Coordinates of C-alpha atoms and ligand atoms in Angstrom, one line a residue:
X284 CA 0.0 0.1 0.1
X285 CA 1.5 3.7 -1.0
X286 CA 1.8 6.5 1.4
X287 CA 0.1 9.4 -0.1
X288 CA -2.9 11.3 1.3
X289 CA -6.1 10.3 0.0
X290 CA -7.0 11.1 -3.7
X291 CA -10.9 12.0 -3.9
X292 CA -13.4 11.8 -6.0
X293 CA -14.2 15.4 -6.2
X294 CA -13.6 17.4 -3.4
X295 CA -14.2 21.1 -2.7
X296 CA -11.5 22.9 -4.4
X297 CA -11.4 26.8 -2.9
X298 CA -9.8 29.7 -4.8
X299 CA -8.9 31.9 -1.7
X300 CA -11.2 34.6 -3.3
X301 CA -14.1 33.1 -1.2
X302 CA -12.8 34.4 1.8
X303 CA -12.9 37.9 1.0
X304 CA -16.7 37.6 -0.3
X305 CA -17.4 35.6 3.0
X306 CA -15.6 38.5 4.8
X307 CA -17.8 41.2 3.9
X308 CA -20.8 39.5 5.3
X309 CA -19.0 39.4 8.2
X310 CA -18.0 43.0 8.2
X311 CA -21.3 44.0 7.2
X312 CA -22.9 41.4 9.6
X313 CA -25.3 40.3 6.7
X314 CA -24.8 36.7 8.3
X315 CA -28.6 36.1 7.4
X316 CA -30.4 34.2 5.1
X317 CA -30.5 36.8 2.4
X318 CA -28.1 39.7 1.5
X319 CA -25.9 41.4 -1.1
X320 CA -24.0 38.3 -1.7
X321 CA -26.9 36.3 -2.3
X322 CA -28.2 39.1 -4.9
X323 CA -25.2 39.0 -6.6
X324 CA -24.6 35.3 -6.7
X325 CA -28.2 35.1 -8.4
X326 CA -26.9 38.0 -10.9
X327 CA -23.9 36.1 -11.6
X328 CA -25.2 33.1 -12.5
X329 CA -27.9 34.0 -14.6
X330 CA -25.5 35.9 -16.2
X331 CA -23.4 33.2 -16.5
X332 CA -25.9 30.6 -18.1
X333 CA -27.5 33.7 -20.2
X334 CA -30.9 33.1 -17.8
X335 CA -33.4 35.9 -17.1
X336 CA -33.2 35.3 -13.7
X337 CA -32.1 32.9 -10.9
X338 CA -32.9 32.2 -7.1
X339 CA -30.2 31.1 -4.7
X340 CA -31.5 28.1 -2.9
X341 CA -30.6 25.8 0.2
X342 CA -30.0 23.3 -2.2
X343 CA -30.3 21.7 -5.8
X344 CA -33.0 19.6 -4.0
X345 CA -35.0 22.3 -2.8
X346 CA -35.1 24.0 -6.4
X347 CA -36.0 20.8 -7.7
X348 CA -39.2 20.8 -5.4
X349 CA -40.1 24.7 -5.9
X350 CA -39.9 24.0 -9.6
X351 CA -42.5 21.0 -9.1
X352 CA -44.9 23.3 -7.2
X353 CA -44.5 25.9 -9.3
X354 CA -45.7 23.4 -12.3
X355 CA -48.4 22.9 -9.6
X356 CA -47.7 18.8 -9.3
X357 CA -50.1 17.4 -6.7
X358 CA -51.0 14.4 -5.4
X359 CA -51.8 11.7 -7.9
X360 CA -50.1 13.4 -11.0
X361 CA -47.4 12.0 -12.8
X362 CA -43.9 13.0 -13.3
X363 CA -41.3 11.5 -16.0
X364 CA -38.1 11.5 -14.3
X365 CA -34.3 10.4 -15.8
X366 CA -33.7 6.6 -14.0
X367 CA -29.9 6.9 -14.1
X368 CA -29.2 9.7 -11.6
X369 CA -29.2 10.7 -8.0
X370 CA -32.1 9.7 -5.8
X371 CA -32.7 13.7 -5.2
X372 CA -33.6 14.1 -8.8
X373 CA -37.3 12.2 -7.8
X374 CA -37.4 12.4 -3.9
X375 CA -39.1 16.0 -4.6
X376 CA -42.0 14.0 -6.7
X377 CA -42.7 12.0 -3.8
X378 CA -42.5 15.1 -1.4
X379 CA -45.5 16.0 -3.5
X380 CA -47.4 12.6 -3.3
X381 CA -46.9 12.5 -6.8
X382 CA -46.1 9.6 -8.7
X383 CA -42.8 8.9 -10.9
X384 CA -42.4 7.3 -13.9
X385 CA -38.8 6.5 -15.1
X386 CA -37.2 6.7 -18.4
X387 CA -34.0 5.0 -19.7
X388 CA -30.7 6.8 -20.7
X389 CA -29.6 6.0 -24.4
X390 CA -26.3 4.6 -24.5
X391 CA -24.3 7.7 -26.2
X392 CA -24.5 10.4 -23.2
X393 CA -26.3 8.3 -20.8
X394 CA -28.8 10.7 -20.4
X395 CA -32.8 10.7 -21.1
X396 CA -33.5 8.3 -24.2
X397 CA -35.8 10.3 -26.6
X398 CA -37.1 6.4 -27.8
X399 CA -38.2 6.0 -24.5
X400 CA -39.5 9.2 -23.6
X401 CA -41.6 8.9 -26.7
X402 CA -43.6 5.6 -25.9
X403 CA -44.0 6.8 -22.4
X404 CA -45.7 9.8 -23.8
X405 CA -47.8 8.1 -26.2
X406 CA -49.4 5.4 -23.9
X407 CA -49.8 7.8 -20.7
X408 CA -51.4 10.2 -23.7
X409 CA -53.8 6.8 -24.4
X410 CA -54.3 6.8 -21.1
X411 CA -55.6 10.4 -20.9
X412 CA -53.1 10.7 -18.2
X413 CA -50.5 13.6 -19.5
X414 CA -47.4 14.1 -16.8
X415 CA -47.1 17.0 -15.4
X416 CA -43.7 17.4 -15.7
X417 CA -40.5 15.6 -17.2
X418 CA -37.4 15.7 -15.0
X419 CA -34.2 15.6 -17.5
X420 CA -30.7 15.1 -15.9
X421 CA -27.5 16.3 -17.3
X422 CA -25.1 13.5 -15.9
X423 CA -21.6 13.7 -15.0
X424 CA -21.2 17.0 -16.7
X425 CA -23.0 16.6 -19.9
X426 CA -26.0 17.9 -21.5
X427 CA -28.7 15.8 -22.5
X428 CA -29.5 15.6 -26.4
X429 CA -32.4 18.2 -26.1
X430 CA -33.8 18.8 -29.9
X431 CA -35.4 15.4 -29.8
X432 CA -36.8 15.8 -26.0
X433 CA -38.0 18.8 -26.3
X434 CA -40.0 18.2 -29.8
X435 CA -41.5 15.6 -27.7
X436 CA -42.6 17.9 -24.7
X437 CA -43.7 20.5 -27.1
X438 CA -45.8 18.0 -29.0
X439 CA -47.4 16.4 -25.9
X440 CA -47.5 20.1 -23.8
X441 CA -45.7 19.1 -21.0
X442 CA -42.8 21.4 -19.5
X443 CA -39.3 19.9 -18.7
X444 CA -37.4 20.5 -15.7
X445 CA -33.7 20.4 -16.5
X446 CA -31.8 18.5 -13.4
X447 CA -28.5 20.7 -14.1
X448 CA -26.8 19.8 -10.7
X449 CA -23.8 17.9 -12.5
X450 CA -23.6 20.0 -15.6
X451 CA -23.0 23.9 -14.7
X452 CA -20.8 24.7 -17.5
X453 CA -21.9 22.5 -19.7
X454 CA -23.5 23.6 -23.3
X455 CA -25.4 22.2 -25.9
X456 CA -25.5 23.4 -29.6
X457 CA -24.2 26.8 -28.1
X458 CA -26.6 27.3 -25.5
X459 CA -25.7 26.4 -21.4
X460 CA -26.7 24.2 -19.6
X461 CA -29.7 24.5 -17.4
X462 CA -31.8 27.0 -19.5
X463 CA -33.4 24.1 -21.7
X464 CA -36.3 23.6 -19.4
X465 CA -38.8 25.9 -17.9
X466 CA -36.7 25.6 -15.0
X467 CA -33.2 24.5 -14.9
X468 CA -31.3 23.7 -11.2
X469 CA -28.0 23.7 -10.1
X470 CA -26.5 22.2 -7.0
X471 CA -23.5 23.6 -4.9
X472 CA -23.3 20.3 -2.6
X473 CA -19.6 20.0 -1.4
X474 CA -18.4 17.2 -4.5
X475 CA -20.0 19.5 -7.8
X476 CA -18.0 21.5 -9.8
X477 CA -18.1 24.6 -7.5
X478 CA -19.8 24.4 -4.1
X479 CA -21.2 26.3 -1.4
X480 CA -20.7 23.8 0.9
X481 CA -24.4 23.1 0.4
X482 CA -26.8 25.2 -1.9
X483 CA -28.7 25.3 -4.8
X484 CA -30.3 27.9 -7.6
X485 CA -33.2 27.6 -9.6
X486 CA -33.3 29.3 -13.1
X487 CA -35.8 30.4 -15.5
X488 CA -37.1 32.8 -17.9
X489 CA -40.4 33.4 -16.2
X490 CA -39.6 36.1 -13.6
X491 CA -43.0 36.3 -12.0
X492 CA -42.2 32.3 -11.3
X493 CA -39.0 33.0 -9.9
X494 CA -40.6 35.7 -7.6
X495 CA -43.2 33.1 -6.3
X496 CA -40.5 30.8 -6.0
X497 CA -38.4 33.2 -3.7
X498 CA -42.0 33.8 -1.8
X499 CA -42.3 29.9 -1.3
X500 CA -38.8 29.6 -0.1
X501 CA -39.2 32.4 2.8
X502 CA -42.4 30.9 4.4
X503 CA -44.6 32.1 2.0
X504 CA -45.0 35.5 4.0
X505 CA -47.9 37.7 2.7
X506 CA -47.8 41.7 1.9
X507 CA -48.9 42.6 5.3
X508 CA -47.4 44.6 8.2
X509 CA -48.4 41.4 10.6
X510 CA -46.9 38.0 10.0
X511 CA -49.9 36.4 7.7
X512 CA -50.0 33.5 5.8
X513 CA -52.2 31.7 3.1
X514 CA -50.3 28.9 1.5
X515 CA -47.7 26.1 2.6
X516 CA -44.4 28.0 2.6
X517 CA -40.7 26.5 3.0
X518 CA -37.5 27.5 4.4
X519 CA -35.2 27.4 1.3
X520 CA -33.3 30.2 1.0
X521 CA -29.4 30.2 0.8
X522 CA -27.3 32.0 3.8
X523 CA -25.9 35.1 2.9
X524 CA -22.7 34.1 4.4
X525 CA -22.5 30.6 2.1
X526 CA -23.5 32.6 -1.3
X527 CA -20.2 34.7 -0.6
X528 CA -18.5 31.0 -1.2
X529 CA -20.5 30.8 -4.3
X530 CA -19.5 34.1 -5.6
X531 CA -15.5 33.2 -5.1
X532 CA -16.7 29.9 -6.6
X533 CA -18.0 31.3 -9.8
X534 CA -14.8 33.3 -10.5
X535 CA -12.7 30.1 -10.7
X536 CA -15.7 27.7 -12.7
X537 CA -13.9 27.8 -15.9
X538 CA -10.7 27.0 -14.7
X539 CA -12.2 24.2 -12.7
X540 CA -13.9 22.8 -15.8
X541 CA -10.3 23.4 -18.1
X542 CA -8.5 21.1 -15.3
X543 CA -11.5 18.6 -15.5
X544 CA -11.3 18.4 -19.1
X545 CA -7.9 17.6 -18.6
X546 CA -7.9 15.3 -16.1
X547 CA -10.3 13.0 -18.6
X548 CA -8.1 13.6 -21.3
X549 CA -5.1 11.9 -19.6
X550 CA -7.6 9.1 -18.6
X551 CA -8.7 8.8 -22.1
X552 CA -5.2 8.7 -23.5
X553 CA -4.2 6.0 -21.3
X554 CA -6.6 3.6 -20.7
X555 CA -8.8 3.8 -23.8
X556 CA -6.5 1.1 -25.5
X557 CA -6.9 -1.4 -22.9
X558 CA -9.2 -4.2 -24.3
X559 CA -12.9 -4.1 -22.9
X560 CA -12.3 -0.3 -21.8
X561 CA -14.4 3.1 -22.7
X562 CA -14.1 6.4 -21.1
X563 CA -17.1 8.0 -21.9
X564 CA -16.8 10.8 -24.5
X565 CA -18.2 14.1 -25.1
X566 CA -21.0 14.2 -27.7
X567 CA -20.6 16.4 -30.8
X568 CA -23.5 18.9 -29.9
X569 CA -21.6 20.5 -27.2
X570 CA -18.9 21.3 -24.3
X571 CA -19.1 18.5 -21.1
X572 CA -17.5 19.7 -17.8
X573 CA -16.1 16.1 -17.3
X574 CA -17.2 16.8 -13.5
X575 CA -16.6 12.9 -13.1
X576 CA -14.9 11.0 -15.7
X577 CA -16.4 8.0 -16.1
X578 CA -15.4 4.4 -17.3
X579 CA -17.4 1.1 -18.6
X580 CA -15.8 -2.4 -18.4
X581 CA -17.3 -4.6 -21.1
X582 CA -17.5 -8.0 -19.1
X583 CA -17.2 -10.1 -22.7
X584 CA -13.6 -8.6 -23.2
X585 CA -12.1 -7.9 -19.7
X586 CA -12.2 -10.3 -16.6
X587 CA -12.0 -7.1 -14.5
X588 CA -15.5 -6.0 -12.6
X589 CA -16.1 -2.4 -11.5
X590 CA -16.4 -3.6 -8.0
X591 CA -12.5 -5.0 -8.1
X592 CA -11.3 -1.9 -9.7
X593 CA -13.0 0.3 -7.0
X594 CA -11.6 -2.0 -4.2
X595 CA -8.0 -1.9 -5.8
X596 CA -8.1 1.9 -5.7
X597 CA -9.7 1.8 -1.8
X598 CA -6.9 -0.2 -0.9
X599 CA -4.3 2.4 -2.3
X600 CA -6.2 5.1 -0.5
X601 CA -8.0 6.3 -3.7
X602 CA -11.5 7.0 -3.8
X603 CA -13.8 5.8 -6.9
X604 CA -17.5 5.5 -6.9
X605 CA -20.0 2.9 -9.0
X606 CA -22.5 4.4 -11.3
X607 CA -25.7 5.9 -9.7
X608 CA -27.8 2.9 -9.0
X609 CA -30.5 3.5 -11.5
X610 CA -34.1 4.6 -9.9
X611 CA -36.1 2.1 -11.1
X612 CA -34.1 -0.2 -9.3
X613 CA -34.3 1.2 -5.9
X614 CA -36.4 -0.5 -3.4
X615 CA -38.3 3.1 -2.8
X616 CA -39.4 3.0 -6.4
X617 CA -40.1 -0.5 -6.3
X618 CA -43.6 -0.1 -7.6
X619 CA -43.0 2.3 -10.4
X620 CA -43.0 2.1 -14.1
X621 CA -40.0 2.2 -16.1
X622 CA -39.3 2.8 -20.0
X623 CA -36.8 1.0 -21.5
X624 CA -34.4 2.3 -24.1
X625 CA -35.5 -0.5 -26.5
X626 CA -38.0 -3.1 -25.1
X627 CA -35.6 -5.7 -23.4
X628 CA -33.0 -3.5 -23.5
X629 CA -32.0 -1.4 -20.2
X630 CA -29.5 0.7 -20.5
X631 CA -29.3 2.3 -17.6
X632 CA -28.9 -1.3 -15.9
X633 CA -26.0 -2.3 -18.3
X634 CA -24.1 1.1 -17.5
X635 CA -24.5 0.5 -13.6
X636 CA -23.2 -2.9 -14.0
X637 CA -20.2 -1.7 -16.4
X638 CA -19.6 1.6 -15.1
X639 CA -16.9 3.4 -12.4
X640 CA -16.7 7.2 -11.8
X641 CA -12.8 7.7 -11.6
X642 CA -11.1 10.1 -9.0
X643 CA -11.7 13.3 -10.9
X644 CA -11.0 15.8 -8.2
X645 CA -9.4 19.2 -9.6
X646 CA -7.0 19.4 -6.3
X647 CA -5.5 16.2 -7.3
X648 CA -1.7 16.9 -8.6
X649 CA -0.6 15.8 -12.3
X650 CA 1.6 12.9 -10.0
X651 CA -1.1 11.8 -8.6
X652 CA -3.3 11.5 -11.5
X653 CA -0.5 9.5 -13.0
X654 CA -0.5 7.2 -9.9
X655 CA -4.0 6.6 -10.7
X656 CA -3.5 5.9 -13.7
X657 CA -0.7 3.6 -13.2
X658 CA -2.4 1.5 -11.1
X659 CA -5.6 1.0 -12.7
X660 CA -3.2 0.0 -16.1
X661 CA -2.0 -2.6 -13.8
X662 CA -5.4 -3.9 -12.9
X663 CA -7.2 -3.6 -16.0
X664 CA -4.3 -5.1 -18.2
Ligands
LIG853 C1 -26.2 16.6 -6.3 C2 -27.2 16.2 -7.2 C3 -28.7 16.6 -6.7 C4 -29.3 17.3 -5.4 O1 -28.4 18.5 -5.1 P1 -28.0 19.0 -3.5 O2 -27.7 20.5 -3.8 O3 -27.5 18.1 -3.1 O4 -29.4 18.9 -3.1 C5 -30.1 16.4 -7.5 N1 -29.6 16.2 -8.9 C6 -28.8 15.4 -9.2 C7 -28.6 14.6 -10.9 C8 -27.4 15.7 -8.3 O5 -26.1 15.0 -8.7

């Protein structure tokens, strides 16, 4: 076992700029939810992605929940959602007591399959049970293929919520990730490409809806001198201290993306020639941030299974992870319907069985990255 500090999948990477904004919050005593850092952080993110506005929130999950509330998702409603994702994409459907229906991935980007979505849309339309929303997830830093997805959703008149928690800074045909749905959401959780330790953002072209989100996120307080409430509210706003961290992080986002892309290039160059190994590639339609570099091991061409590779790395103090376990395979969603890419071919399930997320930490040195690669070459060859 080698002696080195742990190499992480993706850890918080501060630039030093964050502390100035946090200090400003202390000097002005804006140690509160809301304040100048929150306003500026919202403006900076909206400008960066090119959306009309943004609302800073306590988490990406809160942003998804508010998007569903704004789309009036209620008990008994159907909501379609990508299956291959983190559970936070779908939990807010359950908060609303609505029913999730899961949609498979297509094999190229691992994101929502337009073929599966079309089957699901048609069947639910025929049943007279149109979904209230479709939650499309952009996995591991890469955008879904929105042209066919939007065409379908426009035809059936179902709004899209874009879960861009993992894809801040990615693009699709020249447009920034997060701006393809009625609502887009970002996450600033500790392992995301930029972080506020915890936080999220809701973006949209619809300013009135964003104002409604601000209202709901601050306990739905009516405009009255006394405390008056006519709706259920939430405590979902971001703290002004944490927004300060976010402002510093926004200044280095492009640097982080450049490094993530470099990391992925190193892996691809040195591992892709090994039999049975595929390093997921960027699609021609846009820029991937490669938030995480991911690898598939084809069981027909290599004896090494993902769990073994993860164990070997771990015994050398290197963190790697399995791919998200698809939500249609989760005990909590056991009863839910699932539409596979092609009937009888579960793409998400196969990616889960064959995939690994490799250490993609921008704090990692070139020497550390080289060490991971040498170990992987040794294990996989
Ligand atoms: C991280 C993540 C979320 C949740 O974001 P939080 O800020 O942790 O609530 C939602 N969806 C996806 C795909 C994520 O990766």
